[in-house]
XYZ file of N, CA and C in Angstrom:
408
model
N 14.619 9.206 -8.089
C 14.697 7.845 -7.600
C 16.178 7.466 -7.484
N 16.500 6.797 -6.401
C 17.857 6.312 -6.156
C 17.799 4.792 -6.135
N 18.714 4.146 -6.868
C 18.738 2.685 -6.871
C 20.163 2.179 -6.714
N 20.263 0.962 -6.251
C 21.540 0.262 -6.163
C 21.250 -1.233 -6.248
N 22.154 -1.964 -6.879
C 22.006 -3.412 -6.961
C 23.174 -4.076 -6.263
N 22.851 -5.011 -5.409
C 23.816 -5.762 -4.606
C 23.648 -7.236 -4.942
N 24.745 -7.947 -5.136
C 24.655 -9.369 -5.469
C 25.248 -10.232 -4.371
N 24.693 -11.437 -4.245
C 25.241 -12.422 -3.311
C 24.850 -13.814 -3.758
N 25.483 -14.802 -3.162
C 25.155 -16.201 -3.407
C 24.805 -16.833 -2.073
N 23.566 -17.312 -1.931
C 23.171 -17.937 -0.665
C 24.103 -19.098 -0.304
N 24.455 -19.139 0.970
C 25.328 -20.197 1.489
C 24.494 -21.414 1.866
N 25.153 -22.541 2.008
C 24.479 -23.802 2.291
C 23.616 -23.722 3.551
N 24.124 -23.064 4.587
C 23.383 -22.954 5.841
C 22.167 -22.052 5.765
N 21.962 -21.376 4.627
C 20.831 -20.469 4.462
C 19.653 -21.110 3.716
N 19.797 -22.387 3.367
C 18.710 -23.070 2.667
C 18.031 -24.074 3.586
N 16.783 -24.407 3.252
C 16.034 -25.383 4.049
C 16.182 -26.782 3.446
N 15.441 -27.736 3.964
C 15.546 -29.115 3.500
C 15.075 -29.303 2.059
N 14.307 -28.342 1.547
C 13.857 -28.424 0.161
C 14.903 -27.865 -0.810
N 15.983 -27.286 -0.246
C 17.008 -26.677 -1.081
C 16.725 -25.232 -1.438
N 15.671 -24.659 -0.827
C 15.299 -23.266 -1.058
C 15.897 -22.391 0.035
N 16.195 -21.141 -0.325
C 16.628 -20.190 0.694
C 15.508 -20.071 1.723
N 15.864 -20.238 2.992
C 14.896 -20.130 4.078
C 14.276 -18.735 4.062
N 12.960 -18.656 4.197
C 12.217 -17.410 3.974
C 12.724 -16.224 4.796
N 13.130 -16.442 6.031
C 13.570 -15.325 6.882
C 14.892 -14.724 6.413
N 15.668 -15.464 5.652
C 16.951 -14.944 5.178
C 16.791 -13.804 4.189
N 15.645 -13.732 3.517
C 15.427 -12.633 2.587
C 15.385 -11.288 3.313
N 14.897 -11.284 4.534
C 14.896 -10.050 5.329
C 16.342 -9.609 5.577
N 17.201 -10.558 5.904
C 18.620 -10.260 6.128
C 19.257 -9.747 4.838
N 18.938 -10.382 3.714
C 19.499 -9.942 2.436
C 19.070 -8.509 2.118
N 17.810 -8.187 2.354
C 17.329 -6.824 2.103
C 18.010 -5.821 3.023
N 18.196 -6.200 4.276
C 18.891 -5.321 5.218
C 20.317 -5.063 4.736
N 20.986 -6.106 4.284
C 22.349 -5.969 3.783
C 22.382 -5.074 2.538
N 21.427 -5.256 1.641
C 21.366 -4.436 0.430
C 21.086 -2.975 0.769
N 20.202 -2.741 1.732
C 19.919 -1.365 2.175
C 21.181 -0.717 2.718
N 21.925 -1.458 3.538
C 23.169 -0.923 4.095
C 24.195 -0.622 3.010
N 24.251 -1.458 1.977
C 25.187 -1.207 0.872
C 24.827 0.075 0.132
N 23.536 0.301 -0.086
C 23.111 1.540 -0.735
C 23.479 2.741 0.131
N 23.191 2.672 1.413
C 23.521 3.788 2.298
C 25.029 4.026 2.356
N 25.804 2.943 2.338
C 27.267 3.073 2.333
C 27.725 3.835 1.092
N 27.174 3.494 -0.064
C 27.540 4.184 -1.309
C 27.160 5.660 -1.265
N 26.130 5.978 -0.495
C 25.709 7.375 -0.348
C 26.519 8.113 0.723
N 27.416 7.384 1.403
C 28.223 8.003 2.459
C 27.501 8.103 3.781
N 26.494 7.252 3.996
C 25.693 7.295 5.221
C 25.667 5.893 5.837
N 26.824 5.285 5.988
C 26.856 3.935 6.546
C 26.581 3.949 8.045
N 26.520 2.769 8.633
C 26.148 2.663 10.044
C 27.139 3.361 10.977
N 28.396 3.422 10.604
C 29.392 4.123 11.433
C 29.096 5.621 11.441
N 28.801 6.174 10.270
C 28.455 7.602 10.179
C 27.199 7.887 10.995
N 26.202 7.010 10.872
C 24.966 7.205 11.635
C 25.243 7.171 13.134
N 25.985 6.170 13.589
C 26.292 6.067 15.018
C 27.092 7.262 15.509
N 28.059 7.717 14.704
C 28.845 8.896 15.081
C 27.977 10.135 15.245
N 26.830 10.141 14.567
C 25.896 11.266 14.648
C 24.704 10.955 15.544
N 24.815 9.883 16.345
C 23.803 9.496 17.338
C 22.436 9.220 16.705
N 22.471 8.570 15.519
C 21.243 8.258 14.792
C 21.132 6.742 14.665
N 19.926 6.237 14.892
C 19.643 4.834 14.626
C 18.469 4.767 13.645
N 18.332 3.640 12.969
C 17.267 3.457 11.985
C 16.479 2.187 12.302
N 15.656 2.221 13.334
C 14.867 1.020 13.633
C 13.817 0.761 12.552
N 13.625 -0.514 12.263
C 12.617 -0.928 11.288
C 11.247 -0.866 11.957
N 10.301 -0.202 11.295
C 8.939 -0.148 11.848
C 7.953 -0.967 11.018
N 8.360 -1.332 9.797
C 7.536 -2.263 9.021
C 8.389 -2.940 7.965
N 7.986 -4.170 7.651
C 8.647 -4.926 6.584
C 7.590 -5.819 5.950
N 7.385 -5.644 4.653
C 6.391 -6.423 3.916
C 7.113 -7.140 2.783
N 6.878 -8.438 2.668
C 7.577 -9.223 1.662
C 6.587 -10.104 0.908
N 6.802 -10.198 -0.393
C 5.983 -11.056 -1.258
C 6.928 -12.066 -1.906
N 6.666 -13.341 -1.620
C 7.475 -14.424 -2.168
C 6.870 -14.869 -3.497
N 7.669 -14.820 -4.554
C 7.199 -15.221 -5.891
C 7.747 -16.603 -6.263
N 9.083 -16.737 -6.171
C 9.770 -17.992 -6.484
C 10.963 -18.111 -5.559
N 11.407 -19.326 -5.282
C 12.535 -19.488 -4.356
C 13.894 -19.302 -5.017
N 14.842 -18.863 -4.226
C 16.253 -18.870 -4.624
C 16.854 -20.146 -4.058
N 17.969 -20.560 -4.628
C 18.601 -21.820 -4.250
C 20.035 -21.594 -3.781
N 20.577 -22.590 -3.112
C 21.966 -22.577 -2.660
C 22.897 -22.248 -3.825
N 23.806 -21.308 -3.580
C 24.895 -20.934 -4.486
C 24.419 -20.301 -5.797
N 23.142 -19.976 -5.890
C 22.604 -19.290 -7.064
C 22.828 -17.791 -6.881
N 23.487 -17.158 -7.837
C 23.726 -15.712 -7.716
C 22.391 -14.971 -7.825
N 22.114 -14.158 -6.807
C 20.899 -13.343 -6.822
C 21.288 -11.870 -6.734
N 20.437 -11.037 -7.279
C 20.636 -9.586 -7.254
C 19.509 -8.964 -6.455
N 19.883 -8.068 -5.558
C 18.895 -7.348 -4.758
C 18.966 -5.880 -5.152
N 17.932 -5.417 -5.805
C 17.848 -4.007 -6.190
C 17.133 -3.263 -5.075
N 17.769 -2.224 -4.581
C 17.190 -1.379 -3.536
C 16.770 -0.064 -4.173
N 15.583 0.393 -3.844
C 15.024 1.590 -4.468
C 14.555 2.557 -3.383
N 14.955 3.815 -3.536
C 14.421 4.918 -2.725
C 13.663 5.804 -3.709
N 12.354 5.875 -3.565
C 11.529 6.618 -4.518
C 11.290 8.070 -4.118
N 11.411 8.366 -2.819
C 11.066 9.712 -2.361
C 11.981 10.143 -1.228
N 12.095 11.435 -1.087
C 12.897 12.000 -0.007
C 12.216 11.689 1.329
N 12.944 11.092 2.256
C 12.333 10.805 3.557
C 12.146 12.064 4.384
N 11.279 11.961 5.373
C 11.094 13.025 6.352
C 11.515 12.461 7.707
N 10.634 11.778 8.372
C 10.975 11.020 9.585
C 11.067 9.542 9.230
N 10.144 9.104 8.405
C 10.143 7.719 7.916
C 10.958 7.642 6.627
N 11.661 6.542 6.469
C 12.546 6.323 5.335
C 12.128 5.000 4.689
N 11.557 5.092 3.477
C 11.008 3.921 2.796
C 11.973 3.346 1.766
N 12.086 2.025 1.777
C 12.929 1.308 0.821
C 12.081 0.237 0.142
N 12.347 0.012 -1.132
C 11.730 -1.087 -1.861
C 12.845 -2.006 -2.351
N 12.520 -3.295 -2.482
C 13.511 -4.283 -2.901
C 12.913 -5.187 -3.969
N 13.743 -5.547 -4.933
C 13.396 -6.540 -5.937
C 14.550 -7.525 -5.988
N 14.264 -8.788 -5.741
C 15.301 -9.815 -5.786
C 15.061 -10.675 -7.017
N 16.103 -10.801 -7.848
C 16.032 -11.594 -9.068
C 17.190 -12.586 -9.102
N 17.023 -13.624 -9.926
C 18.119 -14.582 -10.101
C 18.893 -14.243 -11.375
N 19.832 -15.133 -11.762
C 20.668 -14.867 -12.932
C 19.876 -14.837 -14.235
N 18.719 -15.472 -14.256
C 17.859 -15.440 -15.441
C 16.941 -14.215 -15.431
N 17.154 -13.350 -14.461
C 16.364 -12.129 -14.288
C 14.898 -12.441 -13.945
N 14.676 -13.594 -13.329
C 13.341 -13.962 -12.855
C 13.109 -13.289 -11.511
N 11.983 -12.623 -11.361
C 11.654 -11.967 -10.099
C 11.315 -13.017 -9.049
N 12.062 -13.000 -7.946
C 11.868 -13.963 -6.869
C 11.092 -13.360 -5.701
N 11.417 -12.133 -5.365
C 10.878 -11.483 -4.158
C 10.661 -9.998 -4.443
N 9.592 -9.440 -3.910
C 9.463 -7.992 -3.788
C 9.247 -7.708 -2.303
N 9.780 -6.594 -1.854
C 9.645 -6.255 -0.437
C 9.654 -4.743 -0.271
N 9.091 -4.319 0.844
C 9.106 -2.908 1.238
C 9.481 -2.849 2.711
N 10.321 -1.902 3.026
C 10.757 -1.718 4.405
C 10.687 -0.237 4.751
N 10.230 0.044 5.958
C 10.223 1.413 6.454
C 11.012 1.450 7.749
N 11.951 2.381 7.794
C 12.698 2.648 9.013
C 12.372 4.074 9.430
N 12.726 4.403 10.642
C 12.491 5.756 11.122
C 13.805 6.294 11.672
N 14.068 7.560 11.398
C 15.221 8.213 12.007
C 14.913 8.391 13.488
N 15.842 7.983 14.345
C 15.628 8.131 15.784
C 16.932 8.515 16.458
N 16.795 9.239 17.572
C 17.948 9.610 18.383
C 18.454 8.366 19.117
N 19.746 8.143 19.065
C 20.333 6.943 19.672
C 20.104 6.886 21.187
N 20.150 8.014 21.864
C 19.989 8.052 23.330
C 18.531 7.949 23.749
N 17.719 8.857 23.222
C 16.317 8.931 23.669
C 15.427 7.897 22.990
N 15.878 7.399 21.820
C 15.094 6.458 21.005
C 13.842 7.111 20.409
N 13.756 8.420 20.475
C 12.607 9.142 19.933
C 12.802 9.434 18.447
N 11.724 9.362 17.675
C 11.824 9.693 16.243
C 12.253 11.137 16.045
N 12.906 11.370 14.917
C 13.344 12.723 14.570
C 13.275 12.900 13.068
N 13.313 14.129 12.639
C 13.327 14.426 11.201
C 14.677 14.017 10.620
N 14.675 13.846 9.295
C 15.900 13.496 8.613
C 16.987 14.531 8.920
N 18.159 14.092 9.354
C 19.246 15.044 9.594
C 19.654 15.750 8.299
N 20.024 16.983 8.426
C 20.332 17.816 7.257
C 21.446 17.223 6.393
N 22.472 16.642 7.011
C 23.580 16.107 6.218
C 23.125 14.905 5.374
N 22.172 14.137 5.857
C 21.642 13.015 5.076
C 20.751 13.550 3.958
N 19.949 14.535 4.278
C 19.079 15.160 3.276
C 19.913 15.706 2.120
N 21.035 16.346 2.435
C 21.916 16.904 1.399
C 22.492 15.800 0.510
N 22.904 14.697 1.109
C 23.463 13.588 0.323
C 22.395 12.981 -0.584
N 21.200 12.794 -0.068
C 20.121 12.235 -0.878
C 19.696 13.203 -1.987
N 19.617 14.495 -1.648
C 19.245 15.503 -2.659
C 20.194 15.472 -3.835
N 21.489 15.353 -3.576
C 22.460 15.338 -4.674
C 22.254 14.122 -5.562
N 21.817 13.000 -4.987
C 21.542 11.798 -5.784
C 20.236 11.925 -6.559
N 19.215 12.500 -5.935
C 17.935 12.670 -6.612
C 18.079 13.626 -7.796
N 18.969 14.606 -7.674
C 19.138 15.610 -8.720
C 20.055 15.141 -9.842
N 20.862 14.100 -9.582
C 21.810 13.682 -10.630
C 21.221 12.692 -11.603
Protein backbone atom coordinates (compact mmCIF):
# COMPACT_ATOMS: atom_id res chain seq x y z
CA UNK A 1 0.00 0.00 0.00
CA UNK A 2 1.23 3.48 -0.88
CA UNK A 3 -0.07 6.52 1.01
CA UNK A 4 0.52 10.24 1.13
CA UNK A 5 -1.10 13.02 3.12
CA UNK A 6 -1.61 16.49 1.68
CA UNK A 7 -2.89 19.44 3.70
CA UNK A 8 -4.71 22.60 2.70
CA UNK A 9 -6.98 25.29 4.07
CA UNK A 10 -10.16 26.02 2.11
CA UNK A 11 -10.30 29.59 0.82
CA UNK A 12 -13.26 31.90 1.30
CA UNK A 13 -14.40 31.49 -2.32
CA UNK A 14 -14.61 27.71 -1.83
CA UNK A 15 -17.39 27.82 0.77
CA UNK A 16 -21.14 28.19 0.29
CA UNK A 17 -23.60 30.48 2.08
CA UNK A 18 -23.76 28.05 5.01
CA UNK A 19 -20.00 28.44 5.54
CA UNK A 20 -19.32 24.87 4.39
CA UNK A 21 -16.87 23.90 1.68
CA UNK A 22 -18.94 23.63 -1.50
CA UNK A 23 -19.39 19.92 -2.29
CA UNK A 24 -17.76 19.98 -5.75
CA UNK A 25 -14.53 21.40 -4.32
CA UNK A 26 -13.77 18.08 -2.65
CA UNK A 27 -13.28 16.55 -6.10
CA UNK A 28 -10.69 19.26 -6.83
CA UNK A 29 -8.99 18.63 -3.47
CA UNK A 30 -8.77 14.90 -4.19
CA UNK A 31 -7.36 15.57 -7.65
CA UNK A 32 -4.74 17.86 -6.12
CA UNK A 33 -3.85 15.26 -3.48
CA UNK A 34 -3.55 12.54 -6.14
CA UNK A 35 -1.20 14.76 -8.14
CA UNK A 36 0.92 15.41 -5.04
CA UNK A 37 1.29 11.68 -4.43
CA UNK A 38 2.25 11.06 -8.05
CA UNK A 39 4.73 13.96 -7.89
CA UNK A 40 6.41 12.38 -4.85
CA UNK A 41 6.65 9.14 -6.81
CA UNK A 42 8.35 10.98 -9.69
CA UNK A 43 5.35 10.61 -12.02
CA UNK A 44 3.98 14.14 -12.14
CA UNK A 45 1.90 15.52 -14.99
CA UNK A 46 4.97 16.85 -16.84
CA UNK A 47 6.57 13.39 -16.82
CA UNK A 48 3.30 11.85 -18.01
CA UNK A 49 2.91 14.39 -20.83
CA UNK A 50 6.54 13.94 -21.88
CA UNK A 51 5.74 10.23 -22.24
CA UNK A 52 2.47 10.90 -24.14
CA UNK A 53 0.33 9.54 -21.29
CA UNK A 54 -2.90 11.00 -19.95
CA UNK A 55 -4.96 9.84 -16.97
CA UNK A 56 -8.63 10.54 -17.66
CA UNK A 57 -11.00 9.95 -14.77
CA UNK A 58 -13.52 7.20 -15.51
CA UNK A 59 -15.23 7.15 -12.11
CA UNK A 60 -15.39 9.18 -8.93
CA UNK A 61 -17.43 8.17 -5.88
CA UNK A 62 -17.65 10.40 -2.83
CA UNK A 63 -19.32 9.99 0.56
CA UNK A 64 -19.94 13.17 2.54
CA UNK A 65 -19.79 12.63 6.31
CA UNK A 66 -19.30 16.13 7.78
CA UNK A 67 -18.51 19.51 6.25
CA UNK A 68 -15.20 21.33 6.24
CA UNK A 69 -15.20 25.07 6.86
CA UNK A 70 -13.38 28.15 5.57
CA UNK A 71 -9.73 28.33 6.69
CA UNK A 72 -9.97 25.02 8.59
CA UNK A 73 -6.84 22.93 7.98
CA UNK A 74 -7.84 19.65 6.37
CA UNK A 75 -5.74 16.61 5.51
CA UNK A 76 -6.33 14.51 2.42
CA UNK A 77 -4.85 11.04 2.65
CA UNK A 78 -4.41 9.37 -0.73
CA UNK A 79 -4.13 5.59 -0.83
CA UNK A 80 -3.03 3.22 -3.59
CA UNK A 81 -3.87 -0.31 -2.44
CA UNK A 82 -2.89 -2.32 -5.51
CA UNK A 83 -0.65 -2.24 -8.53
CA UNK A 84 -2.58 -0.81 -11.47
CA UNK A 85 -2.86 -2.50 -14.83
CA UNK A 86 -4.86 -0.28 -17.19
CA UNK A 87 -7.08 1.19 -14.49
CA UNK A 88 -5.46 3.07 -11.62
CA UNK A 89 -7.50 3.21 -8.40
CA UNK A 90 -7.11 5.83 -5.68
CA UNK A 91 -8.85 6.15 -2.33
CA UNK A 92 -9.12 9.35 -0.29
CA UNK A 93 -9.86 10.16 3.33
CA UNK A 94 -10.34 13.80 4.27
CA UNK A 95 -10.09 14.72 7.96
CA UNK A 96 -10.00 17.97 9.91
CA UNK A 97 -7.55 19.06 12.64
CA UNK A 98 -9.51 17.07 15.23
CA UNK A 99 -8.98 13.99 13.04
CA UNK A 100 -12.73 13.80 12.36
CA UNK A 101 -13.48 11.97 9.11
CA UNK A 102 -15.21 14.40 6.74
CA UNK A 103 -15.12 12.65 3.37
CA UNK A 104 -14.25 9.29 1.85
CA UNK A 105 -13.83 8.99 -1.89
CA UNK A 106 -12.65 6.62 -4.59
CA UNK A 107 -11.38 7.60 -8.00
CA UNK A 108 -10.40 5.49 -10.98
CA UNK A 109 -8.32 6.80 -13.84
CA UNK A 110 -7.13 4.93 -16.87
CA UNK A 111 -3.76 5.07 -18.57
CA UNK A 112 -4.33 6.35 -22.11
CA UNK A 113 -2.24 7.39 -25.08
CA UNK A 114 -2.25 11.18 -25.42
CA UNK A 115 -2.67 11.08 -29.23
CA UNK A 116 -5.08 8.21 -29.80
CA UNK A 117 -6.90 8.58 -26.44
CA UNK A 118 -7.01 4.77 -26.31
CA UNK A 119 -6.47 2.93 -23.02
CA UNK A 120 -3.13 1.23 -22.49
CA UNK A 121 -1.38 -0.89 -19.90
CA UNK A 122 0.64 0.76 -17.18
CA UNK A 123 3.93 1.98 -18.68
CA UNK A 124 6.93 0.03 -17.43
CA UNK A 125 8.68 3.07 -15.92
CA UNK A 126 5.61 3.82 -13.77
CA UNK A 127 5.28 0.17 -12.77
CA UNK A 128 8.93 0.20 -11.63
CA UNK A 129 8.42 3.33 -9.52
CA UNK A 130 5.30 1.91 -7.88
CA UNK A 131 6.94 -1.49 -7.30
CA UNK A 132 9.79 0.14 -5.40
CA UNK A 133 7.24 1.88 -3.14
CA UNK A 134 5.14 -1.25 -2.61
CA UNK A 135 8.27 -3.18 -1.64
CA UNK A 136 9.64 -0.57 0.78
